Amino acid sequence: MNALAPVKLAALPLVALLAACGGGGGGGGNDANVDNQQNGSAEITWHSATRTIVERYCTGCHTDGSPLAPFPLETYEQVAAKMSAISYVLETDTMPPLGFTDITTADLSLLTRWLNDGAPQGDPSQTQYIASSFTYHGDIRRIIEEKCVTCHVEGGVAPFTLGSYEEVKAVAAAALFAVENGTMPPWPPTPGYSRLRDPRLLSPEDEYALVNWLQSDLPEGNEADYVPPKPAEPLDIDFNLQVKLPEPYTPNLRPDDHRCFAIDWPLDEFAYVTAVDVIPDQVAEVHHVIVNIIEPKDVHHYVGAGGEDGDPGWYCLGSGGIEGAPLPRQIGGWVPGNAPGTVPEGTGMGIDPDSILVVQMHYNTLVTEPVPDQSTILIATTDEVERPASGFLYTNPQFLGGGVMTIPAGEANVWHGFTVPAGVLGRLFGGPAGLQNGEPFALHNGFIHMHNLGTTARTTLIRPDGTEQVIVDIRDWDFNWQQNYGLSEEIRVNPNDLFKLECTWDNTASNQTIVDGVQLPPRDVDWGDGTGDEMCLTNLYVTKLKEGHDYSYHPTVHIETPTYRQKFKPGALVPLEFLFNNFALHEPGAHGDDAHEHDDTHGGDHSGVYEGHYHVYLDTDDDNAEHLTAWDENYYFQLPEDILPGIHTLRVSLRGTDHHALGVEETVEIEVADVAATAADALIDVNDWAEQSAADDTTFAQYRPASVECPSNSWYNEDGALEVETGFCNYLSVAQSSKTDIAEGDTVHLVLWHGSLRFDEPATGHVAIAVDGNIVWEETVAIPAGADIFDVRTTANFSAPAGSKVEYKVSNHGYNTWTLLKLEVER
C-alpha cells in the first residue's frame, strides 16, 4: 500500500521501523486471518488492539529524542494528541513512508476504525503480555550482540543502537515484526539449499528465544547470567595494498546513492588477488561496496569517466555503469558485519598490471546527514597460487541486445531465464583458471544481480540424469543487500551439466524506485545500466578440480514448516513445507531405476539414488512405525486428537522408489498446547457434495466459463477431504446442505490447501466458499505459485439454519491440486 503521488520524505514524520539496516521492505501478514474485532463484534481500544499496531509500525522511530521523527508515539496520551495527523497520513497513504515496511490491510483497517471511533483507551488489563522464561542478560543479549550490533551501533548504518537493555526494550515490538517477517538479520538466500559460508541467519533456537522474549513482558534478568558470544577466529590476512577513493565524495541522492570510481591498479607485475576488504571512511553512510577489475583491453571505456555532474566518479546502478563497456570482473565486496571477502584457500584471481579498479560505493543517508567519504579498499595479493581462478559475470547474451528481457509496465510477475551448457562457460571463460576445452571444473560461489524491480532469483546446476542442485535461491530480492556468496563445499561441474539462471520482477506502480522522496511511475523496462533499467546476471568463481577431493553430491531435505517449537492444538493439521536439493519427488513405484533399487547383497548402498518420496514420523525413530507417505514439497500432517501437551518431534526421512531409507533425515520440535477443546460442529460431509448446473450456480455465475470441462473422476474423496485435480477440471462448483446451524457471531473454520500451481503462462486461480448465498471466504492466487495451506477462522455476519446451501467453487488453469480438508463451525 505505497503512495503513487510524489512524496518528500524529509517533510514527513517517519511512522515506521526500517525493515532492514538502511533499507525498506514490503508489507507482510495474512489478511485472511483478520481478528474478529474487524467484523464489529467487539470494541476496538488502545489496549485491546491498536497499542501493538502503533508499537510495531511507529514507535521504532517515534521515540523521545529520536532524530528520526519529530515527536514520540510511545504512550496512549502521545498518540491521542496526534490523532488528526495520524488520520491524515493514513488517508493520504504517506505513512509508513516509501522505503519502509508497509502496514497490512488488516492492521490499517483496525487502526483507522479506532481513530474514527475517537481513539478509546479501554482497560489496561486487555493488553496481554505473556511471562517469558527467557531473559535479556541470560539469553537475548548474546543474540543481539552476535547478529545485530554490527549495524545497530553508534555511528553505524542502522537507524538506532541496540547496545543496552533499555534500547532493545524501546523497539521490541518493531524488532519482533522484523524478525518474524525475515527482514532481520538481513540474509536474502533461502536456507536449505547449497550451504553457504558465513550466513547471517538466526539459528532456530535463537529465533525462538528472541521472538518469545520480544512478545513477552521483556524480563531483564541477572547480568551475572550473561555469556558473551564466542569471538570469531581472527583472519590472518596480509593486505599488502591499501587504495583510497581518488577524491572525497559527498552523497547527493537520498536515501540511496550508487557511485563508481576508477582507480589505477597499483602493481607493475602480474599478481593474484586472495582477499578484499573495505575500511569505510563514514560508517553511517556506507552501506555496501563492490570491487571490480577492468581488463586492459577494456580500460579505454573508462578513461576520463566521471565528473560530468561536477562530482567525483559517476552514477552506476550496475557494476560498472559505462555504456558500451563489457561487464567487469567482480573481485570482492563488503557489507556491514561480514568477514573480509577471502577466496577459497589456495586460489586467487590473476590481475594484469595495466588493469584498473572500478569501485561501486552504495551510500545510504536515511539515518545521517551526507558528509564527504573517502573509503579505503584493502587488497591482499600473492605471486603464486595452487589453483588460479577465473571469476566472471555472465548472462544471456541475447538480453544485452534489447527486446528480449522485456519487463512491461504494470506487470507484477515477469519471469526471464536461460540455461547454458557448463562446457560453454568453461570454454569461454576458463582460460585464466587454466581450463582446457571440455574439462570439468570446480564452482566455489553463488551470485545474482538485479536492480530495484527484482523480486526473486535462482541459480541451479542441472545434471544429465535430471538431478537439480539449487546453488542460490532468493525469494525476496533486496538490491541493498546483494553480495557474493561463497559455497561451504566446492561443487564439481561437468561439461554436459546445465547452468540455469532465472529472475522475476514486479513492475507495478507500488514497486517503483524512489528518487529524492518521489516514487517514479512505471514504464516498460529492458536490460541496461541506467536508473530505471534492469539486469539478470550471475558471477562464477571457478578453478580446476582439486586432486583427491571428494566431489560426490547427496540428496538433502530441509524443513521450512513447521518451525522450531511452533505451537499446535491436539488434532490440528500441521502444514509441512520441505526444500529438496539433489532429489526429485515422485509417487512410489514411478520413475524408478532398477540399478538404484535396494540390494542387501551389496550392503544396501543408496548413495546413487536421487529420486523418490518421503516418510514423516511423529515421536519415533522406528522406521516401521505408523507414518505419512507423500511426494509433494508441501503437504500436511494430522496430529492425533489425544496427543499429550508438550514438546513433540516430527522426523522426515527420504526414501527411494522401493521405500528404503536413504539415510537423509531432518527433525523439528513442535509444541502441542494444553488448551481447552473448542466446541466445533462439521458444516459438511465430504461424501455429500454434488456438482451444480449452470442454472443452480448463481452465487459464482460471474466466474463460470462458457465451457465447463470437469469429468467426475477429477474430483473425489481423498482420505476424508475433497480433492480437485484442476489439470483435468477447469471449473468446479459443488453444493450440499449444511449439517449444523450458523448463528451470527459464530466462527467458521476452514482448512484448505493447494499444490504447486503451474502453467505455461501466468494465470490466476480462485477459490470460494458460500453459505446460504453469503461468501464466507474467497482467495485469488497468482499462477505460477508454490503450494500453500489456508487455515482460516472468520466470523459469520449472518445466520443460516441447518439445511442451508453450502457451496464450494474452485477454478484455475494448470496442473495442480486443491484440497478442502475442513469446514466447521466453532461456538
mmCIF file of C-alpha atoms in Angstrom, residues 50-294:
data_model
loop_
_atom_site.group_PDB
_atom_site.id
_atom_site.type_symbol
_atom_site.label_atom_id
_atom_site.label_comp_id
_atom_site.label_asym_id
_atom_site.label_seq_id
_atom_site.Cartn_x
_atom_site.Cartn_y
_atom_site.Cartn_z
ATOM 1 C CA THR A 50 -4.087 -0.680 18.462
ATOM 2 C CA ARG A 51 -1.325 -0.320 21.027
ATOM 3 C CA THR A 52 0.587 -3.239 19.486
ATOM 4 C CA ILE A 53 -0.005 -1.868 15.945
ATOM 5 C CA VAL A 54 1.465 1.530 16.851
ATOM 6 C CA GLU A 55 4.383 -0.130 18.620
ATOM 7 C CA ARG A 56 5.028 -2.322 15.599
ATOM 8 C CA TYR A 57 4.961 0.307 12.856
ATOM 9 C CA CYS A 58 5.615 3.620 14.617
ATOM 10 C CA THR A 59 7.445 3.505 17.934
ATOM 11 C CA GLY A 60 10.703 2.240 16.445
ATOM 12 C CA CYS A 61 11.328 5.755 15.092
ATOM 13 C CA HIS A 62 8.908 7.855 17.155
ATOM 14 C CA THR A 63 10.734 7.709 20.478
ATOM 15 C CA ASP A 64 11.531 10.567 22.814
ATOM 16 C CA GLY A 65 14.570 12.456 21.496
ATOM 17 C CA SER A 66 14.882 10.335 18.330
ATOM 18 C CA PRO A 67 16.442 12.170 15.354
ATOM 19 C CA LEU A 68 14.302 10.065 13.006
ATOM 20 C CA ALA A 69 10.901 11.542 13.884
ATOM 21 C CA PRO A 70 9.644 14.925 15.169
ATOM 22 C CA PHE A 71 7.582 13.618 18.114
ATOM 23 C CA PRO A 72 7.270 10.475 20.254
ATOM 24 C CA LEU A 73 4.436 7.942 19.961
ATOM 25 C CA GLU A 74 5.238 5.787 22.973
ATOM 26 C CA THR A 75 2.155 6.290 25.156
ATOM 27 C CA TYR A 76 -1.587 6.482 24.674
ATOM 28 C CA GLU A 77 -1.569 10.182 25.541
ATOM 29 C CA GLN A 78 1.079 10.942 22.903
ATOM 30 C CA VAL A 79 -0.788 9.021 20.204
ATOM 31 C CA ALA A 80 -4.183 10.500 21.114
ATOM 32 C CA ALA A 81 -2.700 14.002 20.876
ATOM 33 C CA LYS A 82 -1.709 13.325 17.256
ATOM 34 C CA MET A 83 -4.990 11.706 16.118
ATOM 35 C CA SER A 84 -5.625 14.200 13.315
ATOM 36 C CA ALA A 85 -2.101 13.971 11.948
ATOM 37 C CA ILE A 86 -2.112 10.158 12.036
ATOM 38 C CA SER A 87 -5.536 10.000 10.352
ATOM 39 C CA TYR A 88 -4.308 12.343 7.626
ATOM 40 C CA VAL A 89 -1.162 10.389 6.752
ATOM 41 C CA LEU A 90 -3.088 7.124 6.726
ATOM 42 C CA GLU A 91 -5.801 8.556 4.468
ATOM 43 C CA THR A 92 -3.254 10.069 2.064
ATOM 44 C CA ASP A 93 -1.206 6.855 2.142
ATOM 45 C CA THR A 94 2.001 8.687 3.045
ATOM 46 C CA MET A 95 2.635 6.678 6.185
ATOM 47 C CA PRO A 96 4.537 4.486 6.547
ATOM 48 C CA PRO A 97 6.814 6.387 4.144
ATOM 49 C CA LEU A 98 8.065 4.847 0.934
ATOM 50 C CA GLY A 99 11.017 2.587 1.536
ATOM 51 C CA PHE A 100 9.740 1.382 4.919
ATOM 52 C CA THR A 101 7.800 -1.717 5.907
ATOM 53 C CA ASP A 102 4.206 -1.242 4.802
ATOM 54 C CA ILE A 103 1.220 -1.693 7.109
ATOM 55 C CA THR A 104 -1.000 -4.683 6.350
ATOM 56 C CA THR A 105 -4.592 -4.170 5.217
ATOM 57 C CA ALA A 106 -5.942 -5.756 8.412
ATOM 58 C CA ASP A 107 -3.824 -3.558 10.708
ATOM 59 C CA LEU A 108 -4.709 -0.441 8.700
ATOM 60 C CA SER A 109 -8.416 -1.237 8.990
ATOM 61 C CA LEU A 110 -8.218 -1.668 12.764
ATOM 62 C CA LEU A 111 -6.170 1.487 13.258
ATOM 63 C CA THR A 112 -8.446 3.580 11.025
ATOM 64 C CA ARG A 113 -11.620 2.356 12.750
ATOM 65 C CA TRP A 114 -10.102 3.065 16.154
ATOM 66 C CA LEU A 115 -9.213 6.625 15.148
ATOM 67 C CA ASN A 116 -12.670 7.187 13.629
ATOM 68 C CA ASP A 117 -14.253 5.968 16.883
ATOM 69 C CA GLY A 118 -12.399 8.660 18.858
ATOM 70 C CA ALA A 119 -9.407 6.530 19.916
ATOM 71 C CA PRO A 120 -10.918 4.893 23.018
ATOM 72 C CA GLN A 121 -8.294 3.914 25.579
ATOM 73 C CA GLY A 122 -10.004 0.858 27.054
ATOM 74 C CA ASP A 123 -8.953 -1.229 30.018
ATOM 75 C CA PRO A 124 -5.193 -1.707 30.574
ATOM 76 C CA SER A 125 -5.894 -5.293 31.616
ATOM 77 C CA GLN A 126 -6.841 -6.026 27.993
ATOM 78 C CA THR A 127 -3.173 -5.729 26.975
ATOM 79 C CA GLN A 128 -1.767 -9.192 27.446
ATOM 80 C CA TYR A 129 1.988 -9.735 27.668
ATOM 81 C CA ILE A 130 2.936 -13.310 28.408
ATOM 82 C CA ALA A 131 5.536 -14.098 31.043
ATOM 83 C CA SER A 132 8.800 -15.258 29.498
ATOM 84 C CA SER A 133 11.240 -17.886 30.670
ATOM 85 C CA PHE A 134 13.919 -16.095 28.641
ATOM 86 C CA THR A 135 15.727 -13.010 29.972
ATOM 87 C CA TYR A 136 17.712 -10.270 28.313
ATOM 88 C CA HIS A 137 21.014 -10.986 30.065
ATOM 89 C CA GLY A 138 20.632 -14.756 30.202
ATOM 90 C CA ASP A 139 19.518 -15.386 26.608
ATOM 91 C CA ILE A 140 18.841 -12.362 24.402
ATOM 92 C CA ARG A 141 21.851 -10.100 24.871
ATOM 93 C CA ARG A 142 24.226 -12.644 23.298
ATOM 94 C CA ILE A 143 21.972 -13.000 20.237
ATOM 95 C CA ILE A 144 21.653 -9.233 19.780
ATOM 96 C CA GLU A 145 25.414 -8.718 20.062
ATOM 97 C CA GLU A 146 26.160 -11.587 17.685
ATOM 98 C CA LYS A 147 23.634 -10.805 14.951
ATOM 99 C CA CYS A 148 22.523 -7.175 15.280
ATOM 100 C CA VAL A 149 25.053 -4.740 16.679
ATOM 101 C CA THR A 150 27.327 -4.875 13.647
ATOM 102 C CA CYS A 151 24.778 -2.492 12.079
ATOM 103 C CA HIS A 152 22.879 -1.239 15.139
ATOM 104 C CA VAL A 153 25.855 0.507 16.728
ATOM 105 C CA GLU A 154 26.737 4.139 17.371
ATOM 106 C CA GLY A 155 27.661 5.659 14.022
ATOM 107 C CA GLY A 156 26.533 2.545 12.148
ATOM 108 C CA VAL A 157 24.325 2.280 9.098
ATOM 109 C CA ALA A 158 21.216 1.218 11.095
ATOM 110 C CA PRO A 159 18.694 3.799 12.382
ATOM 111 C CA PHE A 160 19.180 3.130 16.115
ATOM 112 C CA THR A 161 21.591 1.412 18.510
ATOM 113 C CA LEU A 162 20.931 -1.846 20.360
ATOM 114 C CA GLY A 163 23.685 -1.697 22.927
ATOM 115 C CA SER A 164 21.635 -1.908 26.129
ATOM 116 C CA TYR A 165 18.518 -3.475 27.627
ATOM 117 C CA GLU A 166 16.710 -0.124 27.536
ATOM 118 C CA GLU A 167 17.479 0.394 23.828
ATOM 119 C CA VAL A 168 16.299 -3.078 22.869
ATOM 120 C CA LYS A 169 13.158 -2.767 25.002
ATOM 121 C CA ALA A 170 12.256 0.545 23.351
ATOM 122 C CA VAL A 171 11.950 -1.091 19.921
ATOM 123 C CA ALA A 172 10.780 -4.562 20.988
ATOM 124 C CA ALA A 173 7.519 -4.624 19.002
ATOM 125 C CA ALA A 174 9.172 -3.340 15.827
ATOM 126 C CA ALA A 175 12.086 -5.734 16.262
ATOM 127 C CA LEU A 176 9.626 -8.619 16.653
ATOM 128 C CA PHE A 177 7.981 -7.616 13.383
ATOM 129 C CA ALA A 178 11.314 -7.534 11.528
ATOM 130 C CA VAL A 179 12.447 -10.902 12.899
ATOM 131 C CA GLU A 180 9.129 -12.605 12.186
ATOM 132 C CA ASN A 181 8.932 -11.396 8.588
ATOM 133 C CA GLY A 182 12.548 -12.345 7.941
ATOM 134 C CA THR A 183 13.991 -8.908 7.172
ATOM 135 C CA MET A 184 16.265 -9.030 10.218
ATOM 136 C CA PRO A 185 19.011 -10.075 10.263
ATOM 137 C CA PRO A 186 19.376 -9.363 6.532
ATOM 138 C CA TRP A 187 20.293 -12.570 4.710
ATOM 139 C CA PRO A 188 18.477 -12.903 1.363
ATOM 140 C CA PRO A 189 19.359 -16.517 0.394
ATOM 141 C CA THR A 190 16.818 -19.196 1.247
ATOM 142 C CA PRO A 191 18.311 -21.628 3.788
ATOM 143 C CA GLY A 192 18.082 -25.310 2.969
ATOM 144 C CA TYR A 193 19.735 -25.486 -0.428
ATOM 145 C CA SER A 194 23.515 -25.483 -1.033
ATOM 146 C CA ARG A 195 25.293 -24.476 2.176
ATOM 147 C CA LEU A 196 26.886 -21.024 2.105
ATOM 148 C CA ARG A 197 29.750 -19.609 4.117
ATOM 149 C CA ASP A 198 29.265 -17.098 6.960
ATOM 150 C CA PRO A 199 25.441 -16.877 6.964
ATOM 151 C CA ARG A 200 23.873 -14.048 8.968
ATOM 152 C CA LEU A 201 20.955 -16.289 9.913
ATOM 153 C CA LEU A 202 19.464 -16.829 13.334
ATOM 154 C CA SER A 203 19.507 -20.454 14.415
ATOM 155 C CA PRO A 204 16.001 -21.892 15.007
ATOM 156 C CA GLU A 205 16.744 -21.985 18.739
ATOM 157 C CA ASP A 206 17.919 -18.354 18.836
ATOM 158 C CA GLU A 207 14.978 -17.154 16.745
ATOM 159 C CA TYR A 208 12.569 -18.967 19.059
ATOM 160 C CA ALA A 209 14.139 -17.381 22.140
ATOM 161 C CA LEU A 210 14.234 -13.912 20.582
ATOM 162 C CA VAL A 211 10.648 -13.979 19.283
ATOM 163 C CA ASN A 212 9.245 -15.302 22.543
ATOM 164 C CA TRP A 213 11.109 -12.711 24.615
ATOM 165 C CA LEU A 214 10.165 -9.812 22.317
ATOM 166 C CA GLN A 215 6.452 -10.609 22.600
ATOM 167 C CA SER A 216 6.579 -11.127 26.360
ATOM 168 C CA ASP A 217 6.918 -8.880 29.397
ATOM 169 C CA LEU A 218 10.631 -8.433 28.446
ATOM 170 C CA PRO A 219 12.320 -9.554 31.683
ATOM 171 C CA GLU A 220 15.828 -8.140 32.099
ATOM 172 C CA GLY A 221 17.201 -10.920 34.282
ATOM 173 C CA ASN A 222 20.506 -11.006 36.124
ATOM 174 C CA GLU A 223 23.579 -9.515 34.472
ATOM 175 C CA ALA A 224 25.642 -12.293 36.043
ATOM 176 C CA ASP A 225 23.878 -14.748 33.720
ATOM 177 C CA TYR A 226 25.319 -13.072 30.611
ATOM 178 C CA VAL A 227 27.590 -15.272 28.492
ATOM 179 C CA PRO A 228 29.229 -13.296 25.661
ATOM 180 C CA PRO A 229 29.169 -14.709 22.132
ATOM 181 C CA LYS A 230 32.174 -16.712 21.059
ATOM 182 C CA PRO A 231 34.507 -14.323 19.239
ATOM 183 C CA ALA A 232 35.164 -15.099 15.606
ATOM 184 C CA GLU A 233 38.513 -16.609 14.763
ATOM 185 C CA PRO A 234 40.777 -13.779 13.612
ATOM 186 C CA LEU A 235 41.784 -13.983 9.957
ATOM 187 C CA ASP A 236 45.497 -13.713 9.319
ATOM 188 C CA ILE A 237 45.408 -11.745 6.076
ATOM 189 C CA ASP A 238 48.311 -9.707 4.744
ATOM 190 C CA PHE A 239 46.588 -6.807 2.987
ATOM 191 C CA ASN A 240 49.592 -5.535 1.059
ATOM 192 C CA LEU A 241 47.581 -2.961 -0.927
ATOM 193 C CA GLN A 242 45.615 -0.032 0.508
ATOM 194 C CA VAL A 243 43.832 2.017 -2.131
ATOM 195 C CA LYS A 244 41.767 5.099 -1.306
ATOM 196 C CA LEU A 245 38.972 6.506 -3.415
ATOM 197 C CA PRO A 246 40.537 9.166 -5.671
ATOM 198 C CA GLU A 247 38.689 12.076 -4.018
ATOM 199 C CA PRO A 248 36.226 12.588 -1.174
ATOM 200 C CA TYR A 249 32.634 12.261 -2.356
ATOM 201 C CA THR A 250 29.516 13.598 -0.657
ATOM 202 C CA PRO A 251 26.369 11.584 -1.498
ATOM 203 C CA ASN A 252 23.783 13.795 -3.197
ATOM 204 C CA LEU A 253 20.968 11.326 -3.894
ATOM 205 C CA ARG A 254 18.777 10.364 -0.947
ATOM 206 C CA PRO A 255 18.255 7.942 0.595
ATOM 207 C CA ASP A 256 20.424 5.785 -1.728
ATOM 208 C CA ASP A 257 23.309 6.886 -3.917
ATOM 209 C CA HIS A 258 25.340 4.428 -6.009
ATOM 210 C CA ARG A 259 28.655 5.879 -7.184
ATOM 211 C CA CYS A 260 31.527 4.338 -9.138
ATOM 212 C CA PHE A 261 35.173 5.397 -9.037
ATOM 213 C CA ALA A 262 38.034 4.330 -11.334
ATOM 214 C CA ILE A 263 41.422 3.690 -9.700
ATOM 215 C CA ASP A 264 44.673 2.618 -11.386
ATOM 216 C CA TRP A 265 45.829 -0.868 -10.416
ATOM 217 C CA PRO A 266 48.897 -0.181 -8.221
ATOM 218 C CA LEU A 267 51.141 -3.161 -9.123
ATOM 219 C CA ASP A 268 53.560 -3.369 -12.040
ATOM 220 C CA GLU A 269 53.708 -7.173 -12.130
ATOM 221 C CA PHE A 270 51.072 -9.871 -12.624
ATOM 222 C CA ALA A 271 49.552 -10.902 -9.267
ATOM 223 C CA TYR A 272 46.724 -12.962 -7.787
ATOM 224 C CA VAL A 273 44.069 -11.390 -5.531
ATOM 225 C CA THR A 274 43.296 -13.565 -2.496
ATOM 226 C CA ALA A 275 41.209 -11.214 -0.297
ATOM 227 C CA VAL A 276 39.377 -7.884 -0.405
ATOM 228 C CA ASP A 277 38.102 -5.755 2.471
ATOM 229 C CA VAL A 278 36.950 -2.172 2.958
ATOM 230 C CA ILE A 279 37.561 0.403 5.665
ATOM 231 C CA PRO A 280 34.573 2.756 5.394
ATOM 232 C CA ASP A 281 35.513 6.365 5.973
ATOM 233 C CA GLN A 282 31.954 7.209 7.014
ATOM 234 C CA VAL A 283 30.424 4.065 8.550
ATOM 235 C CA ALA A 284 26.987 5.627 8.983
ATOM 236 C CA GLU A 285 26.519 6.185 5.243
ATOM 237 C CA VAL A 286 28.499 3.376 3.550
ATOM 238 C CA HIS A 287 26.018 0.544 3.040
ATOM 239 C CA HIS A 288 27.916 -1.844 0.786
ATOM 240 C CA VAL A 289 30.843 -1.853 -1.646
ATOM 241 C CA ILE A 290 31.577 -3.893 -4.795
ATOM 242 C CA VAL A 291 35.138 -4.014 -6.149
ATOM 243 C CA ASN A 292 35.599 -4.828 -9.853
ATOM 244 C CA ILE A 293 38.575 -5.212 -12.155
ATOM 245 C CA ILE A 294 38.629 -3.817 -15.686
#
